[in-house]
Each structure stands twice: as C-alpha cells, then as structure tokens.
CSV table of C-alpha atoms in Angstrom, one decimal:
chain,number,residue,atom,x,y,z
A,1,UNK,CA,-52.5,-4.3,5.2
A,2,UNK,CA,-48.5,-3.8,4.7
A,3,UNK,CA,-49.2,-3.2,1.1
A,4,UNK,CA,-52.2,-0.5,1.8
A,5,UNK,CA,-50.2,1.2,4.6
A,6,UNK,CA,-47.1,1.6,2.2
A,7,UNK,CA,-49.5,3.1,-0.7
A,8,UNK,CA,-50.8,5.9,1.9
A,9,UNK,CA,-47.0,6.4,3.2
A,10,UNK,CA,-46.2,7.0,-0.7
A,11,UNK,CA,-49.3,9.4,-1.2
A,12,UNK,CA,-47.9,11.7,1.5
A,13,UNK,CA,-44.6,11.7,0.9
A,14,UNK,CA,-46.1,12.8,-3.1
A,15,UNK,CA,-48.4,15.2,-1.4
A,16,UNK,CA,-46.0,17.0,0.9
A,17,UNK,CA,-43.2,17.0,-1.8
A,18,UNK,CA,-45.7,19.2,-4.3
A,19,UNK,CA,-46.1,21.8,-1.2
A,20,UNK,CA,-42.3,22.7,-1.5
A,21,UNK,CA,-41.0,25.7,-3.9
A,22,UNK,CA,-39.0,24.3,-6.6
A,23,UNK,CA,-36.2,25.8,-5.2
A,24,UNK,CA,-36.4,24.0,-1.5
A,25,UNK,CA,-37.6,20.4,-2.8
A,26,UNK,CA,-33.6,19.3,-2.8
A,27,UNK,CA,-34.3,19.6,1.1
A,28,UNK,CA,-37.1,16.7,0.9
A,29,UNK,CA,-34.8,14.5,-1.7
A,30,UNK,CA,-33.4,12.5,1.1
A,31,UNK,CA,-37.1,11.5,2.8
A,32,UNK,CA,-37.7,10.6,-0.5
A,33,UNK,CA,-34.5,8.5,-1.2
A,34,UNK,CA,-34.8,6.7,2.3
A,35,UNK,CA,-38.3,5.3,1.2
A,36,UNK,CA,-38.2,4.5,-2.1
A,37,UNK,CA,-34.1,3.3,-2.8
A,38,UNK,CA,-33.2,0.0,-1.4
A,39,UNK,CA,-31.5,0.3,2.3
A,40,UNK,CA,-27.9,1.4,1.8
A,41,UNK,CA,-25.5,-1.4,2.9
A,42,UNK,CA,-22.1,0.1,4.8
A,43,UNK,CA,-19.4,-0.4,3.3
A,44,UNK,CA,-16.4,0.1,5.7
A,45,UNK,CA,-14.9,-1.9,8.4
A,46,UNK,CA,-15.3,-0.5,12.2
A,47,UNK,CA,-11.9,1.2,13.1
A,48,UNK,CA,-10.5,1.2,16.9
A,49,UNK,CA,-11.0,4.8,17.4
A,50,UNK,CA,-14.6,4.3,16.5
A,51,UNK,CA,-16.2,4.5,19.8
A,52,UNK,CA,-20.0,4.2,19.0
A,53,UNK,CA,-21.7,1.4,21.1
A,54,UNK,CA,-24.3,-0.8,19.8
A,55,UNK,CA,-27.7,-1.0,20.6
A,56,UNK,CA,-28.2,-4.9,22.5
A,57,UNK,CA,-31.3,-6.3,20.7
A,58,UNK,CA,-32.5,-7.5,24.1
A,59,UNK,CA,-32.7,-11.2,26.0
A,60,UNK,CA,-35.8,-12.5,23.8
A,61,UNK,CA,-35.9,-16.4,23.0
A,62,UNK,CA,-36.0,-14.8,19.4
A,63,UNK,CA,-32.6,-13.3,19.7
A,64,UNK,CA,-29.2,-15.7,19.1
A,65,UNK,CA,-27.7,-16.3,22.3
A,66,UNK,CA,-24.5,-14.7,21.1
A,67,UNK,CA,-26.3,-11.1,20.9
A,68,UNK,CA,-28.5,-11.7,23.4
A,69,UNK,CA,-27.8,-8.2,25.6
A,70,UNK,CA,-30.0,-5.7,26.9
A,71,UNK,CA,-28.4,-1.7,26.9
A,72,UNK,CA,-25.5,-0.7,25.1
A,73,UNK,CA,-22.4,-3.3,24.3
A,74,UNK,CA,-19.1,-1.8,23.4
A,75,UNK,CA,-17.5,-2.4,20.4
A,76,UNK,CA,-13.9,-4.4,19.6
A,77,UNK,CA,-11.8,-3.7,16.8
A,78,UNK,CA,-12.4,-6.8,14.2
A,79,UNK,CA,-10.5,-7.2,10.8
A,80,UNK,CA,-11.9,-8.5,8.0
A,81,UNK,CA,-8.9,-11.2,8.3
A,82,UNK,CA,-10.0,-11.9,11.8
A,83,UNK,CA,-13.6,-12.5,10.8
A,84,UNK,CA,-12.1,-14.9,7.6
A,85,UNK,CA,-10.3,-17.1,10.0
A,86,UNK,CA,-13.0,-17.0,12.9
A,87,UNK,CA,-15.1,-18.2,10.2
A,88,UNK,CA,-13.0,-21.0,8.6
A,89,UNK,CA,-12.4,-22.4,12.1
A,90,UNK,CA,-15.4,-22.0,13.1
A,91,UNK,CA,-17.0,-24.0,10.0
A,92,UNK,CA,-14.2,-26.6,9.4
A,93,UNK,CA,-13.6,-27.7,13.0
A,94,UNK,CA,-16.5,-26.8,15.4
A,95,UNK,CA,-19.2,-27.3,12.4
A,96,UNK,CA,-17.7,-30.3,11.4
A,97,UNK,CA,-17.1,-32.1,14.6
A,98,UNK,CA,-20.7,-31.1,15.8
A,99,UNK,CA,-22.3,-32.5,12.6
A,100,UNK,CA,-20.4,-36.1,13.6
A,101,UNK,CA,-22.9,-35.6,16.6
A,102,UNK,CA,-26.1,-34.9,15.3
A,103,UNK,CA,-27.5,-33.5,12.4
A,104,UNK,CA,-27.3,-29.8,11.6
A,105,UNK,CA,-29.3,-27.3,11.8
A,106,UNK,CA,-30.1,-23.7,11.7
A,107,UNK,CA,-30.4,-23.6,15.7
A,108,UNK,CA,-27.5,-26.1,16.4
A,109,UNK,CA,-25.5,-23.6,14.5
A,110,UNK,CA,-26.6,-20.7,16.6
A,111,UNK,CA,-25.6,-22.7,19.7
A,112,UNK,CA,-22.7,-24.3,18.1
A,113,UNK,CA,-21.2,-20.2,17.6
A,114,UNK,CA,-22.7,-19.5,20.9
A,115,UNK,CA,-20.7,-22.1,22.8
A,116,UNK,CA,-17.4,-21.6,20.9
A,117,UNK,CA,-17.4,-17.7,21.7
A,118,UNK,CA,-18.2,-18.1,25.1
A,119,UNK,CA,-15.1,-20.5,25.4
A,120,UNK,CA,-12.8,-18.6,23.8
A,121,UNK,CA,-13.5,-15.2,25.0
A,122,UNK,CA,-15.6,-15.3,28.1
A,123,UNK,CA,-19.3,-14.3,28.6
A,124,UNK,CA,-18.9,-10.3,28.3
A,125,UNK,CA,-16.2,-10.5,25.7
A,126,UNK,CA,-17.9,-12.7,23.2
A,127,UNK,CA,-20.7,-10.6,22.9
A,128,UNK,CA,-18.6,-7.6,22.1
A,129,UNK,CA,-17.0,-9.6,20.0
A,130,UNK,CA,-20.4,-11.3,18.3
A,131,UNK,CA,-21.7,-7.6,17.5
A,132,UNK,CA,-18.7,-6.3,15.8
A,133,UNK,CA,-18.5,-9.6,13.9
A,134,UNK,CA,-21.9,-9.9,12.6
A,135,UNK,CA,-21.2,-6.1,11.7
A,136,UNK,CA,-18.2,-7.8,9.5
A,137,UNK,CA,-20.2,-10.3,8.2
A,138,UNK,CA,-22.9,-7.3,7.0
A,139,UNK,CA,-20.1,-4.7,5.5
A,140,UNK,CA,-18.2,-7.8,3.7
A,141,UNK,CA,-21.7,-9.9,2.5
A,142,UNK,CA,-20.6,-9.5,-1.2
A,143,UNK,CA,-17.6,-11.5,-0.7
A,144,UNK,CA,-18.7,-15.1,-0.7
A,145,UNK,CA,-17.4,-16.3,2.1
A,146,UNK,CA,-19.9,-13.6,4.3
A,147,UNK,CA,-22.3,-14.3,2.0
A,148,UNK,CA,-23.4,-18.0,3.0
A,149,UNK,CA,-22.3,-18.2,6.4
A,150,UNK,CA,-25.0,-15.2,6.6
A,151,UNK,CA,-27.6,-17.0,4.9
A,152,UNK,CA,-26.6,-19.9,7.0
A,153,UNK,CA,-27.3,-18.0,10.1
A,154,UNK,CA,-30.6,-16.6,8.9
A,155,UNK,CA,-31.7,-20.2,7.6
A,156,UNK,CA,-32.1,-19.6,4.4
A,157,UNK,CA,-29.5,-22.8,3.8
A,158,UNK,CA,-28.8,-25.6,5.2
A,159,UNK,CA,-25.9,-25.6,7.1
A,160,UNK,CA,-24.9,-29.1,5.1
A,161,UNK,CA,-24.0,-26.6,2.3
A,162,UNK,CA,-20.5,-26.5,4.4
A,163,UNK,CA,-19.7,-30.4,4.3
A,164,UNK,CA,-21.5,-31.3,0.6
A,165,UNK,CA,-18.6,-27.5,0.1
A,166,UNK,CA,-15.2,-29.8,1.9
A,167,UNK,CA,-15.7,-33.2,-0.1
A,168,UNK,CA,-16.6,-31.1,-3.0
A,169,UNK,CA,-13.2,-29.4,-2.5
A,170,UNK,CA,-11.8,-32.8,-1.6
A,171,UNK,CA,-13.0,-34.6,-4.6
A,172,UNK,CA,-11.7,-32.2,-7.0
A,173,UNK,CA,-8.4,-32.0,-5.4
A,174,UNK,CA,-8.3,-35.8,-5.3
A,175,UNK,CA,-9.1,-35.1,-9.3
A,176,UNK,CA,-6.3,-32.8,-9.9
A,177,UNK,CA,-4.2,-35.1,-7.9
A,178,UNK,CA,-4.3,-37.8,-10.1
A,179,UNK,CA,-4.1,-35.9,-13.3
A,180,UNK,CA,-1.0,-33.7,-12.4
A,181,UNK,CA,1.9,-34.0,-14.0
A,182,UNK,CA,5.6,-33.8,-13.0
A,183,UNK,CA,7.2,-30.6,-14.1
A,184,UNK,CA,9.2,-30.7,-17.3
A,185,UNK,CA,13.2,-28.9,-17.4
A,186,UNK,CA,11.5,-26.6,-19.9
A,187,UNK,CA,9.5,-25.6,-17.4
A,188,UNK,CA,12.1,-23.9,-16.2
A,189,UNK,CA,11.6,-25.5,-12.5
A,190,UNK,CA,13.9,-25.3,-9.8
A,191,UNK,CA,15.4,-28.5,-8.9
A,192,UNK,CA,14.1,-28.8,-5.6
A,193,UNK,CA,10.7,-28.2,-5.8
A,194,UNK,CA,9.1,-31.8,-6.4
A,195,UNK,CA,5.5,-31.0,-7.1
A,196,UNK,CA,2.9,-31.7,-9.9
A,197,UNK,CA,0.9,-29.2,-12.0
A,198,UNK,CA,-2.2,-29.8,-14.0
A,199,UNK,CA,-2.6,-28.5,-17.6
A,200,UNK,CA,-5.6,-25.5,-17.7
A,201,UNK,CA,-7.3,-27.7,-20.3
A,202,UNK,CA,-7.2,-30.8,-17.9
A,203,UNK,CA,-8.4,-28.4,-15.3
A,204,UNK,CA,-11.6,-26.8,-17.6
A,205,UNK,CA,-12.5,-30.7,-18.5
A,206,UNK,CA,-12.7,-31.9,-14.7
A,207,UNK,CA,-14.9,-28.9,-13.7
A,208,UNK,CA,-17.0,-30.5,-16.6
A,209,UNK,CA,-16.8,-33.7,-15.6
A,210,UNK,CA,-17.8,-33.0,-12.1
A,211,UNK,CA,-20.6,-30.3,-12.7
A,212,UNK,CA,-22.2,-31.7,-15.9
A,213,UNK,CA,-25.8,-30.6,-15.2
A,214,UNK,CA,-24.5,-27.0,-15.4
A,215,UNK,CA,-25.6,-25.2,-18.4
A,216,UNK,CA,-23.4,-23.6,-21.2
A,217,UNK,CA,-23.5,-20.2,-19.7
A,218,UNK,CA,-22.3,-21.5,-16.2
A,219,UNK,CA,-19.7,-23.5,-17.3
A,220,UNK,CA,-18.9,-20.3,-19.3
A,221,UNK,CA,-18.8,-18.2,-16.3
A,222,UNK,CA,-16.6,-21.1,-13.9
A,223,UNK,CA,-14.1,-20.8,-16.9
A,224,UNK,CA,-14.0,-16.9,-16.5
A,225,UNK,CA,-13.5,-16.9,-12.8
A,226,UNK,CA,-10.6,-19.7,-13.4
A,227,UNK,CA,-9.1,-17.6,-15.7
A,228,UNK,CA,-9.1,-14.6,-13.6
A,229,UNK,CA,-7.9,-16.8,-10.7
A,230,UNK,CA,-4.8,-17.4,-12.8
A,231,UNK,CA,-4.1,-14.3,-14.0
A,232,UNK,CA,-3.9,-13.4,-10.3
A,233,UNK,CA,-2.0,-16.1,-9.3
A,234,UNK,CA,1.9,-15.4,-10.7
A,235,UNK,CA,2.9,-18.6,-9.4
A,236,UNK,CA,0.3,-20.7,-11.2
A,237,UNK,CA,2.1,-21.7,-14.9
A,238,UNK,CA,-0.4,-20.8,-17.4
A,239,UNK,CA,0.0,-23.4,-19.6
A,240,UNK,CA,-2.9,-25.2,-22.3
C-alpha cells in the first residue's frame, strides 16, 4: 500500500510539473527535490541566540522518558564537547556500572539516560537538556562517536558493543604495553620523561594479530586511519 501510494504521489508531482511554462518549472524544483532526494541532515550546532523551541513528541509509552513532553520545550545551548563528555561518562560509568547489575538492553539504556539526566539536572532541565542533545547527536552522526550511541538508542545494536569496545581498548593497550620500548638518546628524549613507545611496525602487526579474520582491504584501511592518526599527532615519533 506504501509502495502504491508513493507511485501515485510521483505521478502527480510528474503531472503537475509538465503544466508549468518552461520558464516557471524552477519554482516546482524544490517540491520535486523534497520527494525524491534523501532528507537533508543539518549540519550546524544550535547557537545560544537561537531561540526556536521544539516541538515535545508527547507523553506516549512509545516515547523515551527523557523526551517525554507535551507542548513546546525550550532549548539550552549544548557544544559538541559537552555532548562528547556527556556521552563518555554516560557510557563508561553509568553503562558500565548498570551492566554489573543486569544485562543490557535497548530499554535499560533508555532508563539508564533517563535516570542520570534527571539526577543531574532536575525534571524540567533534563528535558531541555535531552532535546538539544539528541539534536547534537543528529547534526554530529558522522563522527563515530554519535554514530553508535545513536544506533544504540534506536536498537539497532546491542548496547554490549560499549564493553566488548573497553576490553577491546584494554587488550590492545595491554599489547602495546608490553611491546614498548624505552626511548633511546637518539631519540632525542628529554631526560625526564620516563615513558615507552612502540615501533609503527610493532603497532600494524598487533592490529593483525588481534583482528585476523579482517580481510586484506580492512586491514588496508585500519593502516590508513593509523597513519593519518600519526600524521596528526606531532607528538607521536614516527618511527618504522
């Protein structure tokens, strides 16, 4: 029925598109955009003179509590940072201690957020707060980071993704722990810094070692992104 009731929608758009003078179908160029281009995502972050409210999406047991609001909910200024560190808390101290609880999922998560928004900014404030984050987490979905904890939110993975993500983290560092080296005079190191560093090679043949069921082309890829990691990393001694 969706598929038969977007065919007709297409037909008339078609139809009243051939009624316009050649010189006047510009004018219908947007109607046409908005229906057949993929939604447009915003791409900017809500400033503090921006004064337009959002829309509450109501008090249904389909809403997360954290929106849950009927009327109009006034907006809070929100950096990007802010929403970065909300996030990282969020996931590894609130996730974490509520998954040595009970197991995760999807709707834990939702009540999880819930509960640590209320407690930290009130009833009225943490919805404001909730609306102009999730706006954050919309603008900023192509940066990783937005991009799972969204897709955690909507279900679409587990929220274990987060903890097999910390003792993968942990288990690499552990790696790169053992395999560092102490840093040589011709390093050019100043005395009192007393740490290790790990060769890029050694570095390439652990992400090997740990991900060997990646093909060719990924482990091509993880050596691309740890390349342009370095490169924007001055501190990081780019060393074979």
């Amino acid at each position: 029925l969706l598929r038969d009731e977007v065919s007709r929608h297409d037909e008339e758009i078609a139809r009243y598109r051939a009624l316009l003078p050649v010189w006047s179908r510009h004018a219908f160029q947007e109607v046409y955009d908005d229906f057949h281009l993929p939604p447009k995502t915003r791409t900017r972050v809500r400033m503090s003179a921006d004064t337009r409210l959002f829309y509450g999406l109501g008090t249904d047991e389909d809403v997360p509590p954290y929106l849950r609001a009927e009327g109009f909910v006034r907006p809070r200024a929100v950096s990007k940072a802010e929403s970065e560190a909300f996030i990282r808390e969020f996931v590894s101290v609130h996730l974490k201690e509520r998954s040595a609880r009970e197991p995760l999922t999807t709707a834990t998560v939702h009540d999880e957020l819930h509960y640590v928004l209320v407690r930290k900014y009130g009833e009225v404030i943490a919805v404001e707060f909730a609306y102009s984050f999730m706006e954050n987490v919309e603008v900023f979905k192509d940066d990783p980071d937005f991009e799972i904890f969204e897709r955690v939110l909507c279900g679409h993975v587990h929220p274990d993704l987060y903890r097999d993500q910390i003792d993968m983290l942990q288990a690499l560092e552990k790696c790169c722990t053992a395999k560092a080296v102490s840093p040589s005079p011709a390093m050019n190191e100043e005395p009192t810094r007393q740490r290790g560093q790990v060769l890029i090679s050694m570095l390439e043949a652990i992400l090997r070692t740990m991900f060997p069921e990646k093909s060719d082309e990924m482990q091509n890829s993880l050596r691309r992104t740890l390349d342009a990691a370095i490169n924007s990393t001055p501190a990081i001694t780019k060393k074979a």
